[in-house]
Tab-separated table of C-alpha atoms in Angstrom:
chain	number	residue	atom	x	y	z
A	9	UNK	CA	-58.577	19.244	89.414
A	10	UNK	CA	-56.098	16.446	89.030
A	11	UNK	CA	-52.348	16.562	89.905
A	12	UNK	CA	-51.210	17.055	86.117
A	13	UNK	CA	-53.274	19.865	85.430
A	14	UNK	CA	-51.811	21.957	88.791
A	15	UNK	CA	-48.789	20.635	87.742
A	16	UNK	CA	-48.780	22.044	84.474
A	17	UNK	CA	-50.221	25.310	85.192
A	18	UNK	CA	-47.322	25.458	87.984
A	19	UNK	CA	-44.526	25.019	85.694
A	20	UNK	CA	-46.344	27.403	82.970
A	21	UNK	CA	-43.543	30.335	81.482
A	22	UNK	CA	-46.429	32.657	82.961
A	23	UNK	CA	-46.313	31.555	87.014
A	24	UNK	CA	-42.434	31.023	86.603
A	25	UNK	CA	-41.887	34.661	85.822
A	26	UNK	CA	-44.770	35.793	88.225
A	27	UNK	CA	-42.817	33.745	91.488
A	28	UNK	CA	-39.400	34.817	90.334
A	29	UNK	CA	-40.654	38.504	89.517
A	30	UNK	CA	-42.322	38.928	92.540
A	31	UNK	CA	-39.676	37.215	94.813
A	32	UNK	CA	-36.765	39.288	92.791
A	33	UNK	CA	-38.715	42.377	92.950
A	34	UNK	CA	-40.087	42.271	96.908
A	35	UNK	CA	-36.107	41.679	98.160
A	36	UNK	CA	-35.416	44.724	96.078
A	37	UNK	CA	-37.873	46.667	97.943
A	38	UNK	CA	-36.553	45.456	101.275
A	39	UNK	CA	-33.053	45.970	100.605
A	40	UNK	CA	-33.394	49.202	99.822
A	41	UNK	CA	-35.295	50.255	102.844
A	42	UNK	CA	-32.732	48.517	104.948
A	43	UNK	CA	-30.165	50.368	102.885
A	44	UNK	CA	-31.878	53.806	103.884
A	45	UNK	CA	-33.292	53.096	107.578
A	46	UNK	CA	-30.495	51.661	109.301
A	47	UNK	CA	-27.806	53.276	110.671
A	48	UNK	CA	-24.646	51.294	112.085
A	49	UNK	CA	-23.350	53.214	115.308
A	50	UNK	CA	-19.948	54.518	114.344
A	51	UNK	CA	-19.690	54.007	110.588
A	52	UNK	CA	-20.301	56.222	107.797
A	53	UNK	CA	-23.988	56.122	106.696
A	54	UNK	CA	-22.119	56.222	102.800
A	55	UNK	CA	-19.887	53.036	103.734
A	56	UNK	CA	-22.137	50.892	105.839
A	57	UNK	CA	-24.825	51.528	103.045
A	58	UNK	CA	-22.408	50.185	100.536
A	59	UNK	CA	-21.497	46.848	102.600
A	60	UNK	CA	-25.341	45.991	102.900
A	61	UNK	CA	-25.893	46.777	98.658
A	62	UNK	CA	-23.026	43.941	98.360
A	63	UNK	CA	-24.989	41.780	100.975
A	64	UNK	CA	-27.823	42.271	99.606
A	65	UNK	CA	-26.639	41.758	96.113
A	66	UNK	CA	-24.997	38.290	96.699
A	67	UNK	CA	-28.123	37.361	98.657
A	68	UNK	CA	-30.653	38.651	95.626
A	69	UNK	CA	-28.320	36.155	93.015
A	70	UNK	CA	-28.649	32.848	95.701
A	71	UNK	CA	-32.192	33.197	95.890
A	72	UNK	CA	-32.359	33.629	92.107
A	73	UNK	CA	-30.057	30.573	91.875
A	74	UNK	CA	-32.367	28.548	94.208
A	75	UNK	CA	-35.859	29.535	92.806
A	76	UNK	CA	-34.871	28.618	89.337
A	77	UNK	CA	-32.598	25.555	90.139
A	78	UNK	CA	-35.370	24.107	91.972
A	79	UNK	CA	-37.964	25.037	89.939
A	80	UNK	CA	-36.558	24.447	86.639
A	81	UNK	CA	-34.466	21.831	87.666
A	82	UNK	CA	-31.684	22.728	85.561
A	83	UNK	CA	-28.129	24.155	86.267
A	84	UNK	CA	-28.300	28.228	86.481
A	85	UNK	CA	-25.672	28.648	83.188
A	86	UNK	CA	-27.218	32.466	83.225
A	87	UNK	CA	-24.586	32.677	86.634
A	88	UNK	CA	-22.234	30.996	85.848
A	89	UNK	CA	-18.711	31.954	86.704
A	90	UNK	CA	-16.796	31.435	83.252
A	91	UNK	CA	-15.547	34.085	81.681
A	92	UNK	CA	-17.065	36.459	84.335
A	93	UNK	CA	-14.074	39.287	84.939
A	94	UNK	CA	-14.257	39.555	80.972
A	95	UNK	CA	-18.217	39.847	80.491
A	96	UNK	CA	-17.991	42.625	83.900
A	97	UNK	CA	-14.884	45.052	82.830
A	98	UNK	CA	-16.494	44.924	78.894
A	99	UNK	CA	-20.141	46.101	80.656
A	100	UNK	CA	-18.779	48.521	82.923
A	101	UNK	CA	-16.437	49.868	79.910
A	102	UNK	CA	-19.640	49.935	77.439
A	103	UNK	CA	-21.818	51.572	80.270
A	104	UNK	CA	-18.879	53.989	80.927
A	105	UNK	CA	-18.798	55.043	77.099
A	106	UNK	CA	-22.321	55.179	76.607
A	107	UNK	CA	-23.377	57.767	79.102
A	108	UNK	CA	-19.770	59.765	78.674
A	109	UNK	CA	-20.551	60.583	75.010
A	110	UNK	CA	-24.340	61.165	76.194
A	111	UNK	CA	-22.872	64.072	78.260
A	112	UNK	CA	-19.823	65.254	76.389
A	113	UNK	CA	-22.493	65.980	73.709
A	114	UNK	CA	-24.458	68.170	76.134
A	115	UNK	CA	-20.763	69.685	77.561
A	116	UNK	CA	-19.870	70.378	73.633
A	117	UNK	CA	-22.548	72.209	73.238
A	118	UNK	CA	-22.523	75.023	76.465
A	119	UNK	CA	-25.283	73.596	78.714
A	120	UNK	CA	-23.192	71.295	80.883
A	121	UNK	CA	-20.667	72.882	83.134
A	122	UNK	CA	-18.566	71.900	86.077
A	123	UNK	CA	-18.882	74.017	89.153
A	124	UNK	CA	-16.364	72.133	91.581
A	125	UNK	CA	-14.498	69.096	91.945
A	126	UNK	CA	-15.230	66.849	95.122
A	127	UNK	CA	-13.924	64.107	97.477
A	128	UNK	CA	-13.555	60.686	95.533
A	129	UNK	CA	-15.670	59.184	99.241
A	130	UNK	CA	-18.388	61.458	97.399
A	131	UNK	CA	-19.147	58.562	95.145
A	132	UNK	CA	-19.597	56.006	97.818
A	133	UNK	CA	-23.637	56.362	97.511
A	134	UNK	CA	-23.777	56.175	94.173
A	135	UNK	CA	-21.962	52.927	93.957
A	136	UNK	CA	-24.559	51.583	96.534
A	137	UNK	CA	-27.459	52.409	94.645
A	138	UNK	CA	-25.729	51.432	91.640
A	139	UNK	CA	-25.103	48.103	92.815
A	140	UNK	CA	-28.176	47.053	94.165
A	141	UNK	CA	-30.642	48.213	91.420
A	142	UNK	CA	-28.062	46.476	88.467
A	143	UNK	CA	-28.319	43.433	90.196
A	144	UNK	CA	-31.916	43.088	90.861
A	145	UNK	CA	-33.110	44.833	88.066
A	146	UNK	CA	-31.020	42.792	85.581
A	147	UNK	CA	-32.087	39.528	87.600
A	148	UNK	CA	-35.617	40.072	87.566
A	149	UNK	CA	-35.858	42.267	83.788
A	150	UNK	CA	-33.468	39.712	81.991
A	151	UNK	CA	-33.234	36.786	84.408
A	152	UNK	CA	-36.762	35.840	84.936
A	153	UNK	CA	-38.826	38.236	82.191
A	154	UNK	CA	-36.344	38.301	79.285
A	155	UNK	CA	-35.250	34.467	79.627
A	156	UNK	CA	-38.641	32.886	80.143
A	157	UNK	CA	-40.514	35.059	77.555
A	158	UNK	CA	-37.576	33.918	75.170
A	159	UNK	CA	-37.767	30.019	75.997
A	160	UNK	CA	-41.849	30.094	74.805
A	161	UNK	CA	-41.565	32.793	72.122
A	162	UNK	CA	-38.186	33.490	71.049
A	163	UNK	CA	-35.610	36.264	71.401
A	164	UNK	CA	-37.763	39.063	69.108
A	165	UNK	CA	-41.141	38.514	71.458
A	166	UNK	CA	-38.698	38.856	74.625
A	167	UNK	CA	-36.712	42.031	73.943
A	168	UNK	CA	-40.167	43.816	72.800
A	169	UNK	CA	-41.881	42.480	76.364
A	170	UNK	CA	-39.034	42.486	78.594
A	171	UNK	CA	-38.384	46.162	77.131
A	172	UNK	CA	-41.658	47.562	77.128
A	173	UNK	CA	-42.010	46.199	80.878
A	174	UNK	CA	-38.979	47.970	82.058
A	175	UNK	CA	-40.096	51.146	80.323
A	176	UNK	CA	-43.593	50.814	82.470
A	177	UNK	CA	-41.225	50.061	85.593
A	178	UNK	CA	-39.577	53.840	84.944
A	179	UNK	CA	-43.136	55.708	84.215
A	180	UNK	CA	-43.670	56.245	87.974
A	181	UNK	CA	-40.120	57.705	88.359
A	182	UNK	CA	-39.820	61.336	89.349
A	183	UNK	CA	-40.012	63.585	86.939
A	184	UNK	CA	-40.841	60.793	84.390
A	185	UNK	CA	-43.015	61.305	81.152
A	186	UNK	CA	-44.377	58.924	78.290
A	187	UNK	CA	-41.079	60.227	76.197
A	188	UNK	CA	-38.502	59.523	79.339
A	189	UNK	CA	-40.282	55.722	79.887
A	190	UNK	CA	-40.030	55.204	75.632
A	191	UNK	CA	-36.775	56.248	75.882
A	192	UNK	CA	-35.793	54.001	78.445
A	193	UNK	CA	-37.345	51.089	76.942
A	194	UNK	CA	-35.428	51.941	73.647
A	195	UNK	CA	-32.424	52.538	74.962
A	196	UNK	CA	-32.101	50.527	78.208
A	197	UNK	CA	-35.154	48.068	77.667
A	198	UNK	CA	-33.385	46.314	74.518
A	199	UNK	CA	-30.141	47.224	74.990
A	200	UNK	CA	-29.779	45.117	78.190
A	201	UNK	CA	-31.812	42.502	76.671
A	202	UNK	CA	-29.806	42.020	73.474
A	203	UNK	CA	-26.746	42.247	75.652
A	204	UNK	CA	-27.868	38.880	77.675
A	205	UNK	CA	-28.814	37.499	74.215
A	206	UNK	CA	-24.990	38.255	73.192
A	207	UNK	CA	-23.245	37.017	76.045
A	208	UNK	CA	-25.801	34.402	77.647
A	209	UNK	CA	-25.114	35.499	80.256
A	210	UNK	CA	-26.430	37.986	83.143
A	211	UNK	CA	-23.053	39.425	84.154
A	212	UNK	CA	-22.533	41.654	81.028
A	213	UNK	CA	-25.988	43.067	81.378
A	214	UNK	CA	-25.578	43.742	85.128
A	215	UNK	CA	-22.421	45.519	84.277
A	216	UNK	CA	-23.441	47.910	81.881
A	217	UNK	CA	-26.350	48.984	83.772
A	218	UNK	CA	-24.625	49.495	86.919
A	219	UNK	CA	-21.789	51.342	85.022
A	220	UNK	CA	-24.809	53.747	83.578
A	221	UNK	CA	-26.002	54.564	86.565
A	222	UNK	CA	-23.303	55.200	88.197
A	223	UNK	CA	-21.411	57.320	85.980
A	224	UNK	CA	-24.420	59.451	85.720
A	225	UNK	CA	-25.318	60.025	89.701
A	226	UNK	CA	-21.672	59.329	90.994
A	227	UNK	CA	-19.169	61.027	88.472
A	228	UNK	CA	-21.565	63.407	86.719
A	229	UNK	CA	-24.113	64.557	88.662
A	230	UNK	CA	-26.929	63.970	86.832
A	231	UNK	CA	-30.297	62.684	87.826
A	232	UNK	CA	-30.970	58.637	86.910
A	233	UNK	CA	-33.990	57.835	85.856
A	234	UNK	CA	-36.234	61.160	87.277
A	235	UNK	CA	-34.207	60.657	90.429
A	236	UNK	CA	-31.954	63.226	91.917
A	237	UNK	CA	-28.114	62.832	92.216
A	238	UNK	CA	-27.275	63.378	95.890
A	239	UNK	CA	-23.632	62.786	95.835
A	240	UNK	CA	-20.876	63.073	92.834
A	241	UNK	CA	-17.172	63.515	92.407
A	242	UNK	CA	-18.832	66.826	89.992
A	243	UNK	CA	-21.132	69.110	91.088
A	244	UNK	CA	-22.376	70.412	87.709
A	245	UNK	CA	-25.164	72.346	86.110
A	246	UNK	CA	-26.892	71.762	83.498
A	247	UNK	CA	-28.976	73.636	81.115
A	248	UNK	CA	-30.757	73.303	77.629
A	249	UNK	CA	-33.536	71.983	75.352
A	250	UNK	CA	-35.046	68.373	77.006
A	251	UNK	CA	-34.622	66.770	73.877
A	252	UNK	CA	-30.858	67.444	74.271
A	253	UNK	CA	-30.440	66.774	78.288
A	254	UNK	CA	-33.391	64.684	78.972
A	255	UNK	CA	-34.671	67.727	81.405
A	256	UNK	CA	-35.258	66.980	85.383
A	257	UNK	CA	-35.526	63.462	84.133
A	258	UNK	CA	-31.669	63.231	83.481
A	259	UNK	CA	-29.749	62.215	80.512
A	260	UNK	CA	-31.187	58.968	79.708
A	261	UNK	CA	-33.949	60.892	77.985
A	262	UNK	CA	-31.559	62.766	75.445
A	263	UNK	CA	-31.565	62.041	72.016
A	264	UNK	CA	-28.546	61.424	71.793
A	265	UNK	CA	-28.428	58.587	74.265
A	266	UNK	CA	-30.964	56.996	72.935
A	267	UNK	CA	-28.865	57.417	69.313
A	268	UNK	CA	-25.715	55.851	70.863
A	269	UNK	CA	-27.570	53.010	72.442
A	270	UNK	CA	-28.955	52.335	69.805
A	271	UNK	CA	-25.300	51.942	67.886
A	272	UNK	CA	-24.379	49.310	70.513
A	273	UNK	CA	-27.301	47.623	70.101
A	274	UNK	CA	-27.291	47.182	66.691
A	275	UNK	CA	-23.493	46.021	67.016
A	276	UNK	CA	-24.738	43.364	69.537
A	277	UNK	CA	-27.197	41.896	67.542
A	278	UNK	CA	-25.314	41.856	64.229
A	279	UNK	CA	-23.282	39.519	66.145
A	280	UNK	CA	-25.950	37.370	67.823
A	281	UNK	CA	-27.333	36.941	64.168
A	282	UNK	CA	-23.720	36.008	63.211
A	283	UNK	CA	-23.207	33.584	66.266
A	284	UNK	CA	-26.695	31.683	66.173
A	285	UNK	CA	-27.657	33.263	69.405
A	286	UNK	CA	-31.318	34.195	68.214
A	287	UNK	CA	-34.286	32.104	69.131
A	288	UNK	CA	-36.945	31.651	66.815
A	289	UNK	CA	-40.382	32.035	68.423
A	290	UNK	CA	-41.496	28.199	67.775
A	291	UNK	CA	-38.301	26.708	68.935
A	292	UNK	CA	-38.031	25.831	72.818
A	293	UNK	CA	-35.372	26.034	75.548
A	294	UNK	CA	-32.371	28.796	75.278
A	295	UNK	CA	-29.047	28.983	74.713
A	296	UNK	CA	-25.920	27.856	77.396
A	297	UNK	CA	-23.724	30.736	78.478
């Protein structure tokens, strides 16, 4: 085999997903072991998990900036710091809105009910997971899938893979079923990816997904993604047909939800078609931020 051929198959879109995928994915599974193993002798378990999800957030983005400004050679516009307060607060604001309607539907309706009201410190865990699965979900789902699918076969081919991957990634959840990972990769899947097509950036997606989470586990008290909510600034019940509250799986598998995603995503791309931000499958390279 010469030189050019191992070169070629090295910088292929297909092995610069798998390294960054894998790499992304493997610190994700670290972190969050870290996160739940160690204890720091007299701090809060809730606050000392928090300061290692922001350690091990800001360390997930470097190594994503490394990999990729190595191995693409290139400068990492998908990070870059323009515009960044304005791309977060919209996110976290669409997040907020998203999953707030998703439950005030629910609450309109009799089946969601608040039993107390608790400490705000209550929402310190949610944050943390929050945090750390926004950050390396969105760097790994849109970074490395969404971005490199979309240089070789435009924006179309990537939302449908990048989306239909991150519904597989939810299938093994708790409580998951075929209907809670299609819902997910409807809702979440393109969402998030037509988000990063809008903005060009990874900070918006990031946002909106850790605002979703967290309003669900953290102010709510609903399970994310099959997983239980341990801590909220609710404690709640809900009750009701699964097509209305998504069941043990949690909201994200409500009608509803996926309705109201939907909305935004439409919006989103409207505007993408308006702004020239869609790739066409036979033209190369991607956008700047």
């Amino acid at each position: 085999m010469n030189k050019n051929f191992l070169r070629k198959i090295w910088n292929s879109a297909f092995i610069r997903i798998l390294v960054g995928f894998i790499a992304i994915m493997v610190l994700y599974t670290v972190f969050q072991l870290i996160i739940y193993a160690v204890e720091v002798p007299g701090i809060p378990t809730s606050l000392s998990g928090l300061v290692f999800a922001v350690i091990a957030s800001i360390i997930g983005l470097i190594v994503y900036k490394i990999i990729y400004k190595a191995y693409e050679r290139r400068k990492i516009n998908e990070l870059s710091s323009r515009n960044t307060g304005k791309y977060l607060f919209s996110g976290f604001l669409t997040g907020a809105i998203l999953i707030s309607l998703s439950v005030l539907v629910v609450w309109l309706t009799g089946y969601y009910h608040v039993v107390k009201v608790n400490s705000l410190k209550a929402i310190l865990p949610a944050i943390t997971m929050a945090l750390i699965s926004s950050v390396f979900e969105e760097l790994a789902f849109r970074g490395v899938l969404f971005r490199i699918t979309e240089s070789r076969l435009g924006s179309l081919w990537a939302l449908a893979v990048s989306a239909l991957f991150f519904g597989l990634a939810h299938i093994a959840n708790p409580n998951s079923t075929l209907i809670a990972a299609l819902a997910i990769a409807v809702e979440a899947g393109i969402l998030l990816g037509v988000a990063y097509m809008w903005a060009r950036n990874l900070w918006f997606p990031i946002a909106i997904h850790f605002s979703w989470n967290l309003m669900q586990e953290g102010i709510f008290d609903i399970n994310v993604s099959g997983n239980e909510a341990a801590n909220s600034i609710l404690t709640s019940e809900i009750s009701g047909p699964a097509w209305l509250t998504g069941s043990a799986f949690g909201i994200e598998a409500s009608v509803q939800a996926v309705l109201f995603c939907l909305c935004v995503t439409t919006y989103l791309y409207i505007n993408c078609k308006k702004q020239n931000k869609i790739i066409p499958r036979h033209k190369k390279g991607s956008l700047k931020a």
